[in-house]
Coordinates of C-alpha atoms in Angstrom, one line a residue:
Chain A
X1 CA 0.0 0.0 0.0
X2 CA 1.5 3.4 -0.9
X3 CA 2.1 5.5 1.7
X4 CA 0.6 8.5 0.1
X5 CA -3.0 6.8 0.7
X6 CA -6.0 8.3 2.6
X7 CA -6.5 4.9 4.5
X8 CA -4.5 5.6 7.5
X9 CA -4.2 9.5 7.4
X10 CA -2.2 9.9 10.9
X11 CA 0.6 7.2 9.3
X12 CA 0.8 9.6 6.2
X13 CA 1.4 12.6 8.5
X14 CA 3.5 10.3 10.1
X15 CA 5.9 10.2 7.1
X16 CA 5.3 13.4 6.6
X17 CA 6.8 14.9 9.4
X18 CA 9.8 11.8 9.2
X19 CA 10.3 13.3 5.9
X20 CA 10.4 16.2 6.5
X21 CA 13.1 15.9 9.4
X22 CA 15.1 13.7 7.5
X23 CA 15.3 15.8 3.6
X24 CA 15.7 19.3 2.9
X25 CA 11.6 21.0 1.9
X26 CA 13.1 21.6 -1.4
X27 CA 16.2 20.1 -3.0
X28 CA 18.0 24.2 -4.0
X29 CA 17.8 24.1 -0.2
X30 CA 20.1 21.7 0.3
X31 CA 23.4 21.9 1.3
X32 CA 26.5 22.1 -0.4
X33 CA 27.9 19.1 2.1
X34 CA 23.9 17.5 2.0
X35 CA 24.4 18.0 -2.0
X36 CA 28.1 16.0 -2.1
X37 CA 26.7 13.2 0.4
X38 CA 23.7 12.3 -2.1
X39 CA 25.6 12.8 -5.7
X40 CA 28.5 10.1 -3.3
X41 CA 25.9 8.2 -2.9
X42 CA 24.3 7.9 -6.3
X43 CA 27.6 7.0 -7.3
X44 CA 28.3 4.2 -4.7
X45 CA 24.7 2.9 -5.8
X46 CA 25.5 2.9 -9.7
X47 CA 29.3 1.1 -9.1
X48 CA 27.9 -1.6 -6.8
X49 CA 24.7 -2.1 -8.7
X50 CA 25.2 -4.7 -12.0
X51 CA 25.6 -3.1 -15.4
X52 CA 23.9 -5.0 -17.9
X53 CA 26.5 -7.2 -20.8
X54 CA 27.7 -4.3 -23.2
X55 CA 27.3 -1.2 -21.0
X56 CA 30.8 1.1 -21.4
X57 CA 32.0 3.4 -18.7
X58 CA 33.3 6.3 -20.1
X59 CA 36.6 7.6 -18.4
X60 CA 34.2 10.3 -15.9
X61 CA 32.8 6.9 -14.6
X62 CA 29.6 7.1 -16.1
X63 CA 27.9 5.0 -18.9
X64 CA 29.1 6.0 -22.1
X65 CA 26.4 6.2 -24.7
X66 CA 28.3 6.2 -27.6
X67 CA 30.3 3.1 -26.5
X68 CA 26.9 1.4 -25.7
X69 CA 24.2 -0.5 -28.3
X70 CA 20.7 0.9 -28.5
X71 CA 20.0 -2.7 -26.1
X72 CA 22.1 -2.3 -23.6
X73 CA 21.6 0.9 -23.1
X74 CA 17.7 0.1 -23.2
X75 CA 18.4 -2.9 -20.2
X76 CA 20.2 -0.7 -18.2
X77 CA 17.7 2.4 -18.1
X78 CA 15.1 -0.1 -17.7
X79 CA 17.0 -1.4 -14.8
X80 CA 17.2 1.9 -13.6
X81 CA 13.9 2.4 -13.1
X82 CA 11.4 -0.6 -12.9
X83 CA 13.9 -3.6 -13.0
X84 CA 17.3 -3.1 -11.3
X85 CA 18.6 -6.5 -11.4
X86 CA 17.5 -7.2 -14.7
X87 CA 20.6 -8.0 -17.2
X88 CA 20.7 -7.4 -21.3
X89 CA 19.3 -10.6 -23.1
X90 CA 20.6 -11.0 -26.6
X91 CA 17.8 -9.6 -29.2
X92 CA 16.4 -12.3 -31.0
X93 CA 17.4 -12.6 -34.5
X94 CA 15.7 -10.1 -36.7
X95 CA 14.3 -8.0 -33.9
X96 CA 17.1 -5.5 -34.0
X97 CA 15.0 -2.4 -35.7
X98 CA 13.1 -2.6 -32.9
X99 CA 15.9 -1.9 -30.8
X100 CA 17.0 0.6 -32.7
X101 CA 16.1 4.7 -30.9
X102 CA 13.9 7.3 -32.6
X103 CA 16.1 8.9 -35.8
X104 CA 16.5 12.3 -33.6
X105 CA 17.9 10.3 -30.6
X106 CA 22.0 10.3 -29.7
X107 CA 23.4 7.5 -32.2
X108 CA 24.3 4.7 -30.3
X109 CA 28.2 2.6 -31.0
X110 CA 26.6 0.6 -34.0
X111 CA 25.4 4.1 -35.8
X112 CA 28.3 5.9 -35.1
X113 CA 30.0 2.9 -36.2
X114 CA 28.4 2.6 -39.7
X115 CA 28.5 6.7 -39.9
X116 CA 32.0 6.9 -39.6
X117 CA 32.9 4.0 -41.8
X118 CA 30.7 5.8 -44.5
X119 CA 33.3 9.0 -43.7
X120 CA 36.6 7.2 -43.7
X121 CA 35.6 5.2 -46.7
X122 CA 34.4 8.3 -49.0
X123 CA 37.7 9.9 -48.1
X124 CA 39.6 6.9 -49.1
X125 CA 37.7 7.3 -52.3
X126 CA 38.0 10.8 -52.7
X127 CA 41.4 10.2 -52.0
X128 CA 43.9 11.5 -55.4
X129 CA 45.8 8.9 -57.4
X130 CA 48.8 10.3 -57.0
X131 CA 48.7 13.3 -53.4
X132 CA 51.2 15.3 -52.7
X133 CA 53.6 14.9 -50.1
X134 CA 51.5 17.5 -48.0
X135 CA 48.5 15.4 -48.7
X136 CA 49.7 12.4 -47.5
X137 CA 51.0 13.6 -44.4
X138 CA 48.0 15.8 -43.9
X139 CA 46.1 12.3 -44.2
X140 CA 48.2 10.5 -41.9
X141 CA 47.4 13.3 -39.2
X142 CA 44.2 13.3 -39.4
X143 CA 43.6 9.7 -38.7
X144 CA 45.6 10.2 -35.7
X145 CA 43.5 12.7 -34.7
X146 CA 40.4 11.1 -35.3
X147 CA 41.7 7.4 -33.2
X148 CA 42.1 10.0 -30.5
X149 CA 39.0 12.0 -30.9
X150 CA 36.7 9.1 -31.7
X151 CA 33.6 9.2 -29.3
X152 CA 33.3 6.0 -28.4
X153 CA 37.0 5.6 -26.4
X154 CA 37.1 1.9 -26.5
X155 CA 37.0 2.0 -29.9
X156 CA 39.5 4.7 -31.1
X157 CA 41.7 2.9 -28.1
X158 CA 41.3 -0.6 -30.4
X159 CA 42.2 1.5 -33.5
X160 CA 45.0 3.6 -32.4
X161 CA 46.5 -0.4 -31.0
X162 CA 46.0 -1.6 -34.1
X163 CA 48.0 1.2 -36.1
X164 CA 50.6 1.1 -33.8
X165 CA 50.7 -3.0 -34.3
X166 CA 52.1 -2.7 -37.3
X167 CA 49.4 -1.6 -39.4
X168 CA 50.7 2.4 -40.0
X169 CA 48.0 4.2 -42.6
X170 CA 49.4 3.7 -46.1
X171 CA 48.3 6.8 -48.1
X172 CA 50.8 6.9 -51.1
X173 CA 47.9 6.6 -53.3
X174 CA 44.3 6.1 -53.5
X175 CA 44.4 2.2 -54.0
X176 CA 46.8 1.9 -51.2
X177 CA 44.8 4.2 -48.8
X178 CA 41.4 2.1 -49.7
X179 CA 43.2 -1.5 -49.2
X180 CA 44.2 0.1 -45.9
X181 CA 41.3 1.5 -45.0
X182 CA 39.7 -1.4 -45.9
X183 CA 41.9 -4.1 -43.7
X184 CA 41.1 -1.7 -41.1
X185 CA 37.3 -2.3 -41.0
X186 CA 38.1 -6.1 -41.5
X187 CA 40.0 -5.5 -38.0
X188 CA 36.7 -4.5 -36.6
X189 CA 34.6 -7.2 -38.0
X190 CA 36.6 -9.8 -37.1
X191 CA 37.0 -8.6 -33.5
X192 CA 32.8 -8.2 -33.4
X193 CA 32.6 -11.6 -35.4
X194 CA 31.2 -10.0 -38.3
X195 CA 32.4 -11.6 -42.3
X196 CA 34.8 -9.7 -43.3
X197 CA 34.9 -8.1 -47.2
X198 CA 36.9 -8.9 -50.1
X199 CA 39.4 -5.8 -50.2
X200 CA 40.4 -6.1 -53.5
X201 CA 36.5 -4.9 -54.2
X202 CA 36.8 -1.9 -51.9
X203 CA 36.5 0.6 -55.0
X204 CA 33.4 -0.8 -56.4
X205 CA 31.7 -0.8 -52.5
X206 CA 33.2 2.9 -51.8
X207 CA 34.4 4.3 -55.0
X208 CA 32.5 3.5 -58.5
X209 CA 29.8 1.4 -57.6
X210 CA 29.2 -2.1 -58.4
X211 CA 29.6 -3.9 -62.1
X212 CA 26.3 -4.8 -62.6
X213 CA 25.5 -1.1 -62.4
X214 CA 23.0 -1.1 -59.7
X215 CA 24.2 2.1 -58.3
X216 CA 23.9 4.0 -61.4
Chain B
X1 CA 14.4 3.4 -87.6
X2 CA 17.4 2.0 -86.0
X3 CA 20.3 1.1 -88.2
X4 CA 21.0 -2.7 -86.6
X5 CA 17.6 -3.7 -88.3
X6 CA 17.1 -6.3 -91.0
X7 CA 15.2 -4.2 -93.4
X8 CA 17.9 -2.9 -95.4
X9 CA 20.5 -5.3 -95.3
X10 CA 22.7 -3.8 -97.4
X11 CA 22.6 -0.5 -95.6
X12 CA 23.1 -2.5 -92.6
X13 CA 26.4 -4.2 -94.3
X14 CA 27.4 -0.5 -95.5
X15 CA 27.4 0.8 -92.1
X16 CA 29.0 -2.2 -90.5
X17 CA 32.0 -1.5 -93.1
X18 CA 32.4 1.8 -92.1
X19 CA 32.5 0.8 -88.7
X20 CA 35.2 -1.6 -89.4
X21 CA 37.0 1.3 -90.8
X22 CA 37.3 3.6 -88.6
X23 CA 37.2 1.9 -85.6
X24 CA 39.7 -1.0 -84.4
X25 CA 38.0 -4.4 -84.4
X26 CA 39.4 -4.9 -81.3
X27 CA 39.7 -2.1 -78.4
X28 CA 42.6 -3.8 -77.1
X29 CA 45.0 -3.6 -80.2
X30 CA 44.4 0.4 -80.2
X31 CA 47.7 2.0 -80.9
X32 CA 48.2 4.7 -77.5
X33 CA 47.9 7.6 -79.8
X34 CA 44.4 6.1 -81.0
X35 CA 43.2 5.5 -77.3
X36 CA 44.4 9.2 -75.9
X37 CA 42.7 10.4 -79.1
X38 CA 39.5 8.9 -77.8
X39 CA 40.0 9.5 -74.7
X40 CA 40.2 13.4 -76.0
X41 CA 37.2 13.4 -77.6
X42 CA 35.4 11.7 -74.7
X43 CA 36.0 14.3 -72.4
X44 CA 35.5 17.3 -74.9
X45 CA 31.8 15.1 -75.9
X46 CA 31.6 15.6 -71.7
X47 CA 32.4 18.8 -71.8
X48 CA 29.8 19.8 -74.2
X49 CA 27.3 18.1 -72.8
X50 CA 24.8 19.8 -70.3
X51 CA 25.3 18.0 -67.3
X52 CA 21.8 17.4 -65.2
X53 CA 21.3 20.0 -62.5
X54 CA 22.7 19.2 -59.4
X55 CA 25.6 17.2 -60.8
X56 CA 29.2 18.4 -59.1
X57 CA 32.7 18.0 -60.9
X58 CA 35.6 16.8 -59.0
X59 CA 38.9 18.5 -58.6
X60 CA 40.2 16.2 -62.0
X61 CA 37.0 17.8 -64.0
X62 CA 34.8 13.9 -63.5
X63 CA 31.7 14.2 -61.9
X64 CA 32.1 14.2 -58.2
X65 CA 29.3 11.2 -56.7
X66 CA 29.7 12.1 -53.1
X67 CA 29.9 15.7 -54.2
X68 CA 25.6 14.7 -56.0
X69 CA 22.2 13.7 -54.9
X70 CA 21.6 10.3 -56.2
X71 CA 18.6 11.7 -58.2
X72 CA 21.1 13.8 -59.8
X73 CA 23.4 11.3 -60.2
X74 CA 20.8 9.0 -61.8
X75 CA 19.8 11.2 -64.3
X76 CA 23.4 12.2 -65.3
X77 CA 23.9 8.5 -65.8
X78 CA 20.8 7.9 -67.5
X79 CA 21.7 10.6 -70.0
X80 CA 24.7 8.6 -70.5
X81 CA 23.0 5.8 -71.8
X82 CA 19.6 6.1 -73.3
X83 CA 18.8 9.9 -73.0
X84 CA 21.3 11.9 -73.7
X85 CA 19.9 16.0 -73.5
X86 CA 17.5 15.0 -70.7
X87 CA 17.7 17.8 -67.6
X88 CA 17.3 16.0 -64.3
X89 CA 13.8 17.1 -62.6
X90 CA 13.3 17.7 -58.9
X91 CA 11.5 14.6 -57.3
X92 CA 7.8 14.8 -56.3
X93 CA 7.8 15.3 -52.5
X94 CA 7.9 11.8 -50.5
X95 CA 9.5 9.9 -53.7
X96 CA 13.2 10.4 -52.0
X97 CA 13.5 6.8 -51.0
X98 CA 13.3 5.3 -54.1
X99 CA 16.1 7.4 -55.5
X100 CA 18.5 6.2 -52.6
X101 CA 20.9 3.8 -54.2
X102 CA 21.2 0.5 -52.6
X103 CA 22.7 0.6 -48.7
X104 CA 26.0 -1.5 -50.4
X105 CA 26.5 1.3 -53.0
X106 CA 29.1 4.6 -52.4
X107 CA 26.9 7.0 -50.8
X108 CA 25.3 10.5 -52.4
X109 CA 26.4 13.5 -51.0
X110 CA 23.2 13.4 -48.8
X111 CA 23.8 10.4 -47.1
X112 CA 27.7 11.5 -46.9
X113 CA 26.3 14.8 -44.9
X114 CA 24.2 12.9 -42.5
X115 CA 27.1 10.1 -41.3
X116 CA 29.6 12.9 -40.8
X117 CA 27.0 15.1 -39.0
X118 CA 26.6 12.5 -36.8
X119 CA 30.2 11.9 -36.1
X120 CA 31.2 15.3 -35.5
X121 CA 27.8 15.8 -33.1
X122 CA 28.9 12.9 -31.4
X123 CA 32.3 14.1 -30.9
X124 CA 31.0 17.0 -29.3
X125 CA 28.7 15.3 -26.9
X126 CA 31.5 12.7 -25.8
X127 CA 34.5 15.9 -25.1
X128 CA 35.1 17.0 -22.1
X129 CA 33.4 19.9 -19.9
X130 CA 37.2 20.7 -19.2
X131 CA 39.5 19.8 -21.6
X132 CA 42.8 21.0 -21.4
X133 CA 44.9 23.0 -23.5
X134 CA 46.0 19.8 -25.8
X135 CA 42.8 18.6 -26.4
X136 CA 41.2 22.1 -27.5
X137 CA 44.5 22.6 -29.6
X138 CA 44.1 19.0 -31.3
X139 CA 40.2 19.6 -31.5
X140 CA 40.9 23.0 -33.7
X141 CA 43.6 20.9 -35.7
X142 CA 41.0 18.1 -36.3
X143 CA 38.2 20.6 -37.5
X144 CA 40.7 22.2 -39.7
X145 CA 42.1 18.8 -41.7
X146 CA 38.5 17.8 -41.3
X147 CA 37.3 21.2 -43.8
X148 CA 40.2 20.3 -45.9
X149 CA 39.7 16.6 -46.8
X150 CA 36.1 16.2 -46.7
X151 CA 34.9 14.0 -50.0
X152 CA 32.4 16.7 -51.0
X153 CA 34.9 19.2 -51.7
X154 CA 32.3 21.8 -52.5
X155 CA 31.1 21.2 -49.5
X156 CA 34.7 21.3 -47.7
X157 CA 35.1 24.5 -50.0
X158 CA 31.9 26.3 -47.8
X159 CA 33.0 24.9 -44.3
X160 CA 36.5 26.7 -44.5
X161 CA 34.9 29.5 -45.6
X162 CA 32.0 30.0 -43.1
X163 CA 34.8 29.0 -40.2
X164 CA 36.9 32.0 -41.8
X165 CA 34.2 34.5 -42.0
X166 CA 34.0 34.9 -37.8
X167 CA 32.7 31.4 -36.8
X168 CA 36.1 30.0 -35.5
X169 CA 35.9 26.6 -33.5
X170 CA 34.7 27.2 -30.4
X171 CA 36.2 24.6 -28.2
X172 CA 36.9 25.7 -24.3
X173 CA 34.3 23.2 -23.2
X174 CA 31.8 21.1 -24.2
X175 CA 29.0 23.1 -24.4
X176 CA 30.5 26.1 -26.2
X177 CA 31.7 23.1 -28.7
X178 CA 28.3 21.8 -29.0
X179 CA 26.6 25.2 -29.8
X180 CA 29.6 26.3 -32.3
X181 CA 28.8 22.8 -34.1
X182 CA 24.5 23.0 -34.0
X183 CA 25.2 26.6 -35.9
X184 CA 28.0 25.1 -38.7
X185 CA 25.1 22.5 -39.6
X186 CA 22.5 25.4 -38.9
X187 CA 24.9 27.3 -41.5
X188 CA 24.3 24.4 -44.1
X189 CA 20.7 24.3 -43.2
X190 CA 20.2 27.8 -44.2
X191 CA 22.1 27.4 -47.2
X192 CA 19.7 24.3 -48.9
X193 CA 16.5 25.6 -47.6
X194 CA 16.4 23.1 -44.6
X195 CA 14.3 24.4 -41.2
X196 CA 17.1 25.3 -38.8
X197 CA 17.5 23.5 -35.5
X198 CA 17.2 25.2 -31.8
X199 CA 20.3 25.2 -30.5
X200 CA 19.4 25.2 -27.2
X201 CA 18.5 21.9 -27.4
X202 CA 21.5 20.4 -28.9
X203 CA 22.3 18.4 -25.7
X204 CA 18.9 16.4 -25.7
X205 CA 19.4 15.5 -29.7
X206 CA 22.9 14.8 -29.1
X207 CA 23.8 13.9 -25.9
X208 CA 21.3 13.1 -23.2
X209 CA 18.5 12.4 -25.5
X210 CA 14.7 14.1 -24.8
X211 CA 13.6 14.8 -21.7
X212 CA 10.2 13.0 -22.3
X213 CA 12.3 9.7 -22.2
X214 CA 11.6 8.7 -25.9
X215 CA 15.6 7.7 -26.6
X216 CA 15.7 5.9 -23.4

């Protein structure tokens, strides 16, 4: 029975006034020290408290959304509020669209995944045959800058590893920057135990379009 | 009447002779000067030719596909094929889907826009609320190679431009970063007719999602 009922109406005033001893009228009226003690607690709560499979910190400590699918993120807010042991089930196959958030919602890892393959690949394919020595090293720059930058931190931490693993950008020329590009995203699928894709067809995926012409 | 038909055989024979003589039988036996010369008059024959509106040259003078709607894109091919002097038209309104290529094909400059929007909004969402003097440094560096080597180089072209004419990166914390980079797409809004988006509200699209809980 909810306490905020008319059946016993002393009890309620009961809690009223034990309320009312206990936490500031109104929350601006707390204090700075009252304030600390909650947001400490919050956080003691949220560290001891499960995180459902696939949930990311990001480096403040909190759930990064970014790092984090649509599901997870979906298990854990649902935890938050109506089921707080609950953990992630896998989606069953062919349910993912459901998962997916409302278009004007903060992508989740697996849209900012796909967005900024589209990017790196169109660059690869806007890339010239033959860039200058300024080019290249522009190029080279501005991938280290993006596996630093990248939103979700996990992942531009798996793709700066990789680089350093002896898989430095090649950007000599555009077929060498799309192989590379290419092997790059295979990294990722075979880490998330996707099929990988046949590199030497990167420039009809990225570049011209298939043979049989159905991206004319 | 088209000349490959059967009712005037010996017209058919005449044409097939001239053919013979004037073209190599065989593409591959083409001496080099032969090949550059049609090669010459391939590009002059493009030159000539009114490309459909919307359709974007590249840097080497090609048509640019991530710099083109795929309607536009479309048509120009089209016109390649079966109708050469036809102008492409504007689509009726709610017909856009069926002129997005398929999701394996290199991406228009539309769907190009979108996946980088949603990277660099992203980016601002995951930096810091204090970042330190490296990090704004690297961010400014990032924006800058970013408006250099974009695969829509019109695009590119406009981004340097508007950064230029007073709308430097704004990038002491994350929400002067998130505000600078709601009015740079606001900026392309404006520019094709899109409704602009309240910028006060770029941390509930990109970062927190809604307050009425819809992207939780």
């Amino acid at each position: 029975m909810p306490h905020g009922g008319l059946e016993f109406p002393i009890l309620q005033r009961f809690l009223c006034v034990v309320e009312a001893r206990t936490v500031p009228a109104n929350p601006l009226e707390a204090t700075t020290e009252q304030k600390m003690k909650v947001e400490q607690q919050a956080r003691d709560e949220q560290a001891q408290k499960p995180l459902p499979k696939g949930v990311v910190l990001g480096p403040d400590g909190k759930p990064c959304r970014t790092c984090t699918s649509s599901a997870s993120w979906k298990a854990m807010m649902k935890g938050a509020t109506t089921q707080p042991t609950k953990v992630a089930t896998t989606p069953p196959a062919g349910a993912t669209s459901s998962l997916q958030p409302p278009p004007d919602c903060p992508p989740d890892v697996e849209q900012l995944g796909r967005s900024s393959w589209t990017l790196l690949h169109a660059m690869t394919a806007a890339y010239p045959e033959r860039p200058s020595l300024t080019q290249q090293m522009e190029t080279k720059q501005f991938l280290g800058l993006f596996s630093k930058m990248y939103p979700c931190w996990v992942c531009a931490d798996d793709f700066r590893t990789w680089m350093k693993d002896g898989n430095e950008p090649r950007v000599s020329n555009r077929e060498d920057f799309g192989q590379w590009m290419c092997e790059a995203h295979n990294a990722v699928n075979v880490k998330l135990g996707k099929q990988s894709f046949d590199c030497k067809r990167w420039e009809e995926r990225w570049r011209t379009g298939w043979k049989d012409g159905r991206c004319d």
